[in-house]
Amino acid sequence: MNQAPLLSPEARLQAILDGTRAGTWEWNLDTGEVLVNHRWAEMLGYEPDELMPMTYELWQSLSHPSDRERAKALMARHLRGETPYFDCVVRLRHKRGHWRWIHTRGRRLSDSDPAINWVCGTHLDISGERETQHRLQRLAESLPGVIYTFVMKVDGSFGFSYVSQKSIDFYGIPPELALQDPDAIFDIIVNEDLGHVHASIERSARNMEEWRCQYRVQLAGEVRWMEGVAQPEKDEVGQIIWHGMITEITERKQLELELERLSITDELTGLYNRRHMLRTLEEQIARAKRYQEVFSVIALDVDHFKQINDSWGHLVGDQVLIQFAGVLSARVRRTDVVARTGGEEFLILLPNTTNEDAHRVAEALREATEREDFRNEDSETFTVTMSGGVVTWDDGLASIRELLSRCDQRLYQAKREGRNRIVVSDQP
């Protein structure tokens, strides 16, 4: 079988250079002479003859002023033997006046023989790649968030492989620092949210599901809300890579929190409302059933409230309710829940509180109310009293309805017995 003739080494090398569309250059360190091939000149819109005689000085004059010193410094380091190659990205002026991005690489032919003073290398035109990067960067800067790529390696270590410039606005951290030290991003997350963020990342990695997390960051003494969204994928070596965006949601979160607060708050007194109290009681009952926890509930009612409204008007009546709510709030624990559940009706949930302790709390509230100075529109003081019923959860109560019914029974009994008193559940 006939074999095709083998190409000479020179022809094979030229074929490789033609295939890569690389320009070549050779620089004589002694004379400053520079030899370039046709492709080198073509990248800049020239014929080789137009650049003759080609010298290092002419080469430098074609370079962008902002790139010259950096390129010189990198070449000097290579010539001193500090780097195995010269490697630099520079801009060179095209014949038509615009700039082309060139990736230039080179090496001294023999750093062990001082008689050989040539440095040879290649030029690759990466203008298209740079333009694509620039467009992507402009796109990233136009988006309302930080674009990033986050990588979790097989050994569990992690880091960022890309972070957009918006990280400065959002985190006060330049992309270079985030790439070098990923903890710089995590360090500004509010401590109470950090565990939640890590857990959400681990869950996304485990289930290969979308990562979505809301968390707070502390920046220059200010707390901001952030939301991160990213889609994970595995690469060929098993690394998990998330491509996503982080946006600031402080205003939205504040609105959500305010709407949530309004939905569970009594508008007049600022206490919780009936809706929130019922939901909290359901949760408390579930815990009591599961963990055999004890808790008590006090039902309270302002005595003769209708007479207050009739005597001094609804504005004074409203002020009485506001002041009474303040008496209650000031004398309960942080773990207790106080709610206005009706016109002049209130409920207090006392977690981990026995019947005896709840009775003491109720009596203290009754006495504090009776001592309080309430005033009408003429600033005249008058006394307000209240009645209450105490119920402690036990196995005999099957539901929240039964619990509240028992509270009402005790409260009505206090009213029947003359008001300004507390009736305690018969349960131990």
Coordinates of C-alpha atoms in Angstrom, one line a residue:
M1 CA 0.0 0.0 0.0
N2 CA 1.3 3.4 -1.0
Q3 CA 2.0 5.8 1.8
A4 CA 1.5 9.5 1.5
P5 CA 4.8 11.4 1.6
L6 CA 5.5 12.9 5.0
L7 CA 5.7 16.6 5.4
S8 CA 8.9 18.2 6.5
P9 CA 9.0 19.5 10.1
E10 CA 8.9 23.1 8.7
A11 CA 5.9 22.4 6.6
R12 CA 4.1 20.7 9.4
L13 CA 4.8 23.6 11.7
Q14 CA 3.5 26.0 9.1
A15 CA 0.4 24.0 8.6
I16 CA -0.3 24.1 12.4
L17 CA 0.2 27.9 12.5
D18 CA -2.1 28.3 9.5
G19 CA -4.7 26.1 11.1
T20 CA -4.6 28.2 14.3
R21 CA -4.5 31.5 12.4
A22 CA -1.7 32.5 14.7
G23 CA 0.7 35.3 13.9
T24 CA 4.3 34.7 14.7
W25 CA 7.1 37.1 15.9
E26 CA 10.8 36.8 16.5
W27 CA 12.6 39.6 18.4
N28 CA 16.4 39.9 18.4
L29 CA 17.4 41.3 21.8
D30 CA 20.7 42.6 20.5
T31 CA 19.6 44.5 17.4
G32 CA 15.9 45.2 18.3
E33 CA 15.0 43.6 14.9
V34 CA 11.6 42.0 14.8
L35 CA 10.4 39.4 12.2
V36 CA 6.7 38.8 11.8
N37 CA 4.7 36.5 9.5
H38 CA 1.9 37.5 7.1
R39 CA -0.8 36.7 9.6
W40 CA 0.8 38.9 12.3
A41 CA 0.5 41.9 9.9
E42 CA -2.9 40.9 8.6
M43 CA -4.4 41.0 12.1
L44 CA -3.7 44.8 12.0
G45 CA -4.7 45.4 8.4
Y46 CA -1.2 45.6 7.0
E47 CA 0.9 43.8 4.4
P48 CA 4.2 42.7 5.9
D49 CA 6.1 45.1 3.6
E50 CA 4.2 48.0 5.0
L51 CA 5.8 47.3 8.4
M52 CA 9.3 47.0 7.3
P53 CA 11.8 47.5 8.8
M54 CA 10.0 46.1 11.8
T55 CA 11.5 47.0 15.1
Y56 CA 10.7 46.6 18.7
E57 CA 10.1 50.4 18.9
L58 CA 7.6 50.2 16.1
W59 CA 5.9 47.3 17.8
Q60 CA 5.6 49.4 21.0
S61 CA 4.2 52.3 19.1
L62 CA 1.4 50.2 17.8
S63 CA 0.5 49.2 21.4
H64 CA -2.2 50.9 23.5
P65 CA -0.5 53.4 25.8
S66 CA -2.3 51.8 28.8
D67 CA -0.8 48.4 28.0
R68 CA 2.8 49.3 27.3
E69 CA 4.3 49.4 30.8
R70 CA 2.5 46.2 31.8
A71 CA 3.7 44.3 28.8
K72 CA 7.3 45.6 29.3
A73 CA 7.2 44.5 32.9
L74 CA 6.0 41.0 32.0
M75 CA 8.7 40.7 29.4
A76 CA 11.4 41.9 31.8
R77 CA 10.3 39.3 34.3
H78 CA 10.6 36.6 31.7
L79 CA 14.0 37.7 30.5
R80 CA 15.2 37.7 34.1
G81 CA 14.2 34.1 34.3
E82 CA 11.3 34.7 36.8
T83 CA 8.7 33.2 34.5
P84 CA 8.9 30.3 32.0
Y85 CA 6.9 32.2 29.4
F86 CA 6.0 35.7 28.4
D87 CA 2.2 35.9 28.4
C88 CA 0.2 39.0 28.0
V89 CA -3.1 40.5 26.6
V90 CA -2.6 43.8 24.8
R91 CA -4.3 46.1 22.4
L92 CA -2.7 46.9 19.1
R93 CA -3.8 49.7 16.8
H94 CA -5.3 48.5 13.4
K95 CA -4.4 50.3 10.2
R96 CA -7.9 51.8 10.2
G97 CA -7.4 53.3 13.6
H98 CA -9.4 51.0 15.9
W99 CA -7.9 48.6 18.5
R100 CA -7.6 44.9 18.3
W101 CA -7.2 42.7 21.3
I102 CA -4.2 40.4 21.0
H103 CA -3.1 37.5 23.2
T104 CA 0.7 37.3 22.8
R105 CA 2.9 34.5 24.2
G106 CA 6.6 34.0 23.8
R107 CA 9.8 32.5 25.1
R108 CA 13.4 33.1 24.9
L109 CA 15.0 30.5 22.7
S110 CA 17.7 29.5 25.2
D111 CA 18.0 31.1 28.6
S112 CA 21.2 29.0 29.2
D113 CA 23.1 30.3 26.2
P114 CA 23.8 34.1 26.4
A115 CA 24.8 34.0 22.7
I116 CA 21.2 33.2 21.7
N117 CA 19.4 36.5 22.1
W118 CA 16.1 35.8 20.4
V119 CA 12.6 35.7 21.8
C120 CA 10.0 34.0 19.7
G121 CA 6.2 33.9 20.1
T122 CA 2.7 34.1 18.7
H123 CA -0.1 36.5 18.4
L124 CA -3.8 35.4 18.6
D125 CA -6.5 37.9 17.8
I126 CA -9.1 37.6 20.6
S127 CA -11.1 40.7 19.7
G128 CA -14.2 38.7 19.1
E129 CA -13.9 36.9 22.4
R130 CA -13.2 40.2 24.2
E131 CA -16.2 41.8 22.5
T132 CA -18.4 38.9 23.7
Q133 CA -17.1 39.3 27.2
H134 CA -17.7 43.0 27.1
R135 CA -21.3 42.5 25.9
L136 CA -21.9 40.0 28.7
Q137 CA -20.4 42.3 31.2
R138 CA -22.6 45.2 30.0
L139 CA -25.6 42.8 30.2
A140 CA -24.6 41.8 33.8
E141 CA -24.2 45.4 34.8
S142 CA -27.7 46.2 33.4
L143 CA -29.4 43.5 35.4
P144 CA -30.7 44.4 38.9
G145 CA -28.5 42.1 40.8
V146 CA -25.2 40.3 41.1
I147 CA -24.5 37.6 38.5
Y148 CA -22.3 34.8 39.7
T149 CA -21.1 31.2 39.2
F150 CA -20.6 29.2 42.4
V151 CA -18.7 25.9 42.5
M152 CA -18.8 23.1 45.1
K153 CA -16.0 20.7 44.5
V154 CA -16.1 17.0 45.1
D155 CA -14.3 17.3 48.5
G156 CA -16.9 19.8 49.7
S157 CA -14.8 23.0 49.3
F158 CA -16.4 25.8 47.4
G159 CA -15.7 29.1 45.7
F160 CA -16.8 31.6 43.1
S161 CA -15.6 31.3 39.5
Y162 CA -17.3 34.4 38.3
V163 CA -18.8 37.4 40.1
S164 CA -20.1 40.5 38.4
Q165 CA -19.2 44.1 39.2
K166 CA -22.5 44.6 41.0
S167 CA -21.0 42.8 44.0
I168 CA -19.5 46.2 45.0
D169 CA -22.9 47.8 45.1
F170 CA -24.6 44.9 46.9
Y171 CA -21.9 43.7 49.2
G172 CA -19.2 46.3 49.2
I173 CA -16.9 43.6 47.9
P174 CA -15.0 43.8 44.6
P175 CA -15.3 40.7 42.4
E176 CA -11.6 40.0 42.7
L177 CA -11.8 39.6 46.4
A178 CA -14.9 37.3 46.1
L179 CA -13.0 35.1 43.7
Q180 CA -10.0 35.0 45.9
D181 CA -11.8 34.5 49.2
P182 CA -15.4 33.3 49.0
D183 CA -15.8 33.7 52.8
A184 CA -15.7 37.5 52.2
I185 CA -19.3 37.1 50.9
F186 CA -20.4 34.8 53.6
D187 CA -18.8 36.8 56.4
I188 CA -21.3 39.7 56.0
I189 CA -24.4 37.5 56.2
V190 CA -26.2 38.1 59.5
N191 CA -25.2 35.3 61.9
E192 CA -28.8 34.3 62.5
D193 CA -29.3 33.6 58.8
L194 CA -25.9 32.0 58.0
G195 CA -26.9 28.5 59.0
H196 CA -30.1 28.8 57.0
V197 CA -28.1 29.8 53.9
H198 CA -25.6 26.9 54.2
A199 CA -28.4 24.4 54.8
S200 CA -30.2 25.7 51.7
I201 CA -27.1 25.3 49.5
E202 CA -26.6 21.7 50.9
R203 CA -30.2 20.9 50.2
S204 CA -29.9 22.2 46.6
A205 CA -26.7 20.1 46.1
R206 CA -28.3 17.0 47.5
N207 CA -31.5 17.1 45.5
M208 CA -30.1 19.0 42.5
E209 CA -33.0 21.4 42.8
E210 CA -33.2 25.2 42.3
W211 CA -31.5 27.2 45.1
R212 CA -33.6 30.0 46.4
C213 CA -32.9 31.7 49.7
Q214 CA -33.7 35.0 51.4
Y215 CA -31.2 36.3 54.0
R216 CA -29.9 39.5 55.5
V217 CA -26.5 41.0 55.2
Q218 CA -24.8 43.6 57.4
L219 CA -23.2 46.4 55.4
A220 CA -21.8 49.6 56.9
G221 CA -24.0 49.2 59.9
E222 CA -27.1 48.7 57.8
V223 CA -29.1 45.5 57.4
R224 CA -30.2 44.6 53.9
W225 CA -32.4 41.8 52.7
M226 CA -31.1 39.7 49.7
E227 CA -32.6 36.9 47.7
G228 CA -30.5 34.4 45.8
V229 CA -31.7 32.2 43.0
A230 CA -29.6 29.7 41.1
Q231 CA -29.8 26.5 39.1
P232 CA -27.3 23.7 39.8
E233 CA -25.7 21.4 37.4
K234 CA -23.0 18.7 37.6
D235 CA -19.9 18.8 35.4
E236 CA -17.9 15.8 34.2
V237 CA -15.8 15.5 37.3
G238 CA -18.7 15.7 39.7
Q239 CA -18.5 19.3 40.7
I240 CA -21.7 21.1 41.3
I241 CA -22.0 24.5 39.6
W242 CA -24.7 27.1 40.3
H243 CA -25.3 29.9 37.8
G244 CA -27.5 32.5 39.4
M245 CA -28.3 36.0 40.5
I246 CA -28.6 37.8 43.8
T247 CA -31.0 40.8 44.1
E248 CA -31.7 43.2 47.0
I249 CA -35.2 42.8 48.3
T250 CA -35.1 45.1 51.3
E251 CA -38.1 47.3 50.3
R252 CA -40.1 44.3 49.3
K253 CA -39.3 42.4 52.5
Q254 CA -40.1 45.4 54.6
L255 CA -43.4 45.7 52.9
E256 CA -44.1 42.0 53.4
L257 CA -43.1 42.2 57.0
E258 CA -45.3 45.2 57.5
L259 CA -48.3 43.5 55.8
E260 CA -47.7 40.5 57.9
R261 CA -47.6 42.6 61.0
L262 CA -50.8 44.4 60.1
S263 CA -52.5 41.1 59.4
I264 CA -51.8 39.8 62.9
T265 CA -52.1 43.1 64.8
D266 CA -55.0 44.9 66.4
E267 CA -55.1 48.3 64.8
L268 CA -56.3 50.2 67.9
T269 CA -54.1 48.7 70.7
G270 CA -51.1 47.4 68.8
L271 CA -51.6 44.0 70.4
Y272 CA -52.0 40.8 68.4
N273 CA -55.5 40.2 67.0
R274 CA -57.8 37.3 67.3
R275 CA -56.6 35.6 64.1
H276 CA -53.0 35.5 65.4
M277 CA -54.1 34.3 68.8
L278 CA -56.1 31.4 67.4
R279 CA -53.2 30.3 65.2
T280 CA -50.8 30.6 68.1
L281 CA -53.1 28.6 70.4
E282 CA -53.4 25.8 67.8
E283 CA -49.6 25.6 67.7
Q284 CA -49.4 25.6 71.5
I285 CA -51.9 22.8 71.8
A286 CA -50.0 20.7 69.3
R287 CA -46.8 21.1 71.3
A288 CA -48.7 20.4 74.5
K289 CA -50.1 17.1 73.1
R290 CA -46.7 16.1 71.7
Y291 CA -44.4 17.0 74.6
Q292 CA -46.9 17.1 77.5
E293 CA -46.2 20.8 78.0
V294 CA -48.4 22.8 80.4
F295 CA -49.8 26.1 79.5
S296 CA -52.6 28.4 80.7
V297 CA -54.9 31.0 79.1
I298 CA -56.4 34.1 80.8
A299 CA -59.6 35.5 79.3
L300 CA -60.1 39.2 80.3
D301 CA -62.9 41.7 79.9
V302 CA -63.0 45.4 80.9
D303 CA -65.9 45.9 83.4
H304 CA -68.8 48.2 82.5
F305 CA -67.1 49.2 79.2
K306 CA -70.5 50.2 77.7
Q307 CA -71.0 52.7 80.5
I308 CA -67.6 54.2 79.8
N309 CA -68.5 54.8 76.2
D310 CA -72.0 56.1 77.1
S311 CA -70.6 58.5 79.7
W312 CA -67.5 59.9 78.0
G313 CA -67.8 58.8 74.4
H314 CA -66.0 56.4 72.1
L315 CA -62.8 58.4 72.0
V316 CA -62.4 58.0 75.8
G317 CA -63.4 54.4 75.4
D318 CA -60.7 53.8 72.8
Q319 CA -58.2 55.4 75.1
V320 CA -59.2 53.1 77.9
L321 CA -58.6 50.1 75.7
I322 CA -55.2 51.4 74.6
Q323 CA -54.2 52.1 78.2
F324 CA -55.5 48.8 79.4
A325 CA -53.5 47.0 76.7
G326 CA -50.4 48.8 77.9
V327 CA -51.1 47.6 81.5
L328 CA -51.2 44.0 80.2
S329 CA -48.2 44.2 77.9
A330 CA -46.0 45.8 80.6
R331 CA -46.6 43.0 83.1
V332 CA -46.2 39.8 81.1
R333 CA -43.2 37.9 80.0
R334 CA -41.7 38.1 76.5
T335 CA -42.8 34.6 75.9
D336 CA -46.4 35.3 76.7
V337 CA -48.8 36.3 74.0
V338 CA -51.4 39.1 74.5
A339 CA -54.3 39.7 72.1
R340 CA -57.4 41.8 71.8
T341 CA -60.0 39.3 70.5
G342 CA -63.1 41.5 70.6
G343 CA -64.4 45.0 71.6
E344 CA -63.2 44.9 75.2
E345 CA -62.2 41.3 75.3
F346 CA -58.6 40.1 75.6
L347 CA -56.8 36.8 75.8
I348 CA -53.3 36.0 77.3
L349 CA -51.5 32.8 76.5
L350 CA -48.9 31.8 79.2
P351 CA -46.7 29.0 77.9
N352 CA -45.1 26.7 80.5
T353 CA -47.4 28.1 83.2
T354 CA -49.3 26.2 85.8
N355 CA -52.8 27.0 87.0
E356 CA -51.5 28.4 90.2
D357 CA -48.9 30.7 88.5
A358 CA -51.5 31.8 85.9
H359 CA -53.8 32.8 88.8
R360 CA -51.1 34.9 90.3
V361 CA -50.5 36.7 87.0
A362 CA -54.2 37.3 86.5
E363 CA -54.6 38.8 90.0
A364 CA -51.5 41.0 89.5
L365 CA -53.1 42.3 86.3
R366 CA -56.4 42.9 88.0
E367 CA -54.8 44.9 90.8
A368 CA -52.6 46.9 88.4
T369 CA -55.7 47.8 86.3
E370 CA -57.6 48.9 89.4
R371 CA -54.6 51.1 90.5
E372 CA -54.2 52.7 87.0
D373 CA -55.4 56.3 86.6
F374 CA -57.7 56.6 83.5
R375 CA -58.7 60.0 82.3
N376 CA -61.7 61.5 80.4
E377 CA -61.5 64.4 78.0
D378 CA -61.5 66.8 80.9
S379 CA -58.5 65.1 82.4
E380 CA -60.6 63.8 85.3
T381 CA -59.4 60.5 86.6
F382 CA -61.6 57.5 87.0
T383 CA -61.1 53.8 87.9
V384 CA -61.4 50.9 85.5
T385 CA -61.7 47.3 86.7
M386 CA -61.6 44.0 84.8
S387 CA -62.8 40.5 85.2
G388 CA -61.0 37.3 84.2
G389 CA -61.1 33.6 83.9
V390 CA -58.1 31.2 84.0
V391 CA -57.9 27.8 82.3
T392 CA -55.0 25.5 82.2
W393 CA -54.7 22.9 79.4
D394 CA -55.1 19.3 80.4
D395 CA -56.0 16.0 78.8
G396 CA -59.7 16.7 79.4
L397 CA -59.7 19.4 76.8
A398 CA -59.8 18.1 73.3
S399 CA -59.7 21.2 71.1
I400 CA -59.2 24.9 71.0
R401 CA -63.0 25.3 70.9
E402 CA -63.3 23.6 74.2
L403 CA -60.4 25.6 75.7
L404 CA -62.0 28.9 74.7
S405 CA -65.4 27.8 75.8
R406 CA -64.0 27.0 79.2
C407 CA -62.3 30.4 79.3
D408 CA -65.6 32.1 78.5
Q409 CA -67.4 30.1 81.3
R410 CA -64.9 31.3 83.9
L411 CA -65.0 34.9 82.6
Y412 CA -68.9 35.0 82.7
Q413 CA -68.8 33.5 86.2
A414 CA -66.5 36.3 87.3
K415 CA -69.1 38.8 85.9
R416 CA -72.0 37.1 87.6
E417 CA -70.1 37.1 90.9
G418 CA -69.8 40.9 90.9
R419 CA -66.9 41.7 88.5
N420 CA -63.4 42.9 89.4
R421 CA -62.4 39.3 90.2
I422 CA -60.6 36.3 88.7
V423 CA -62.2 32.9 88.5
V424 CA -59.8 29.9 88.2
S425 CA -60.3 26.7 86.3
D426 CA -61.2 23.7 88.5
Q427 CA -58.4 21.8 86.8
P428 CA -55.2 21.4 88.9

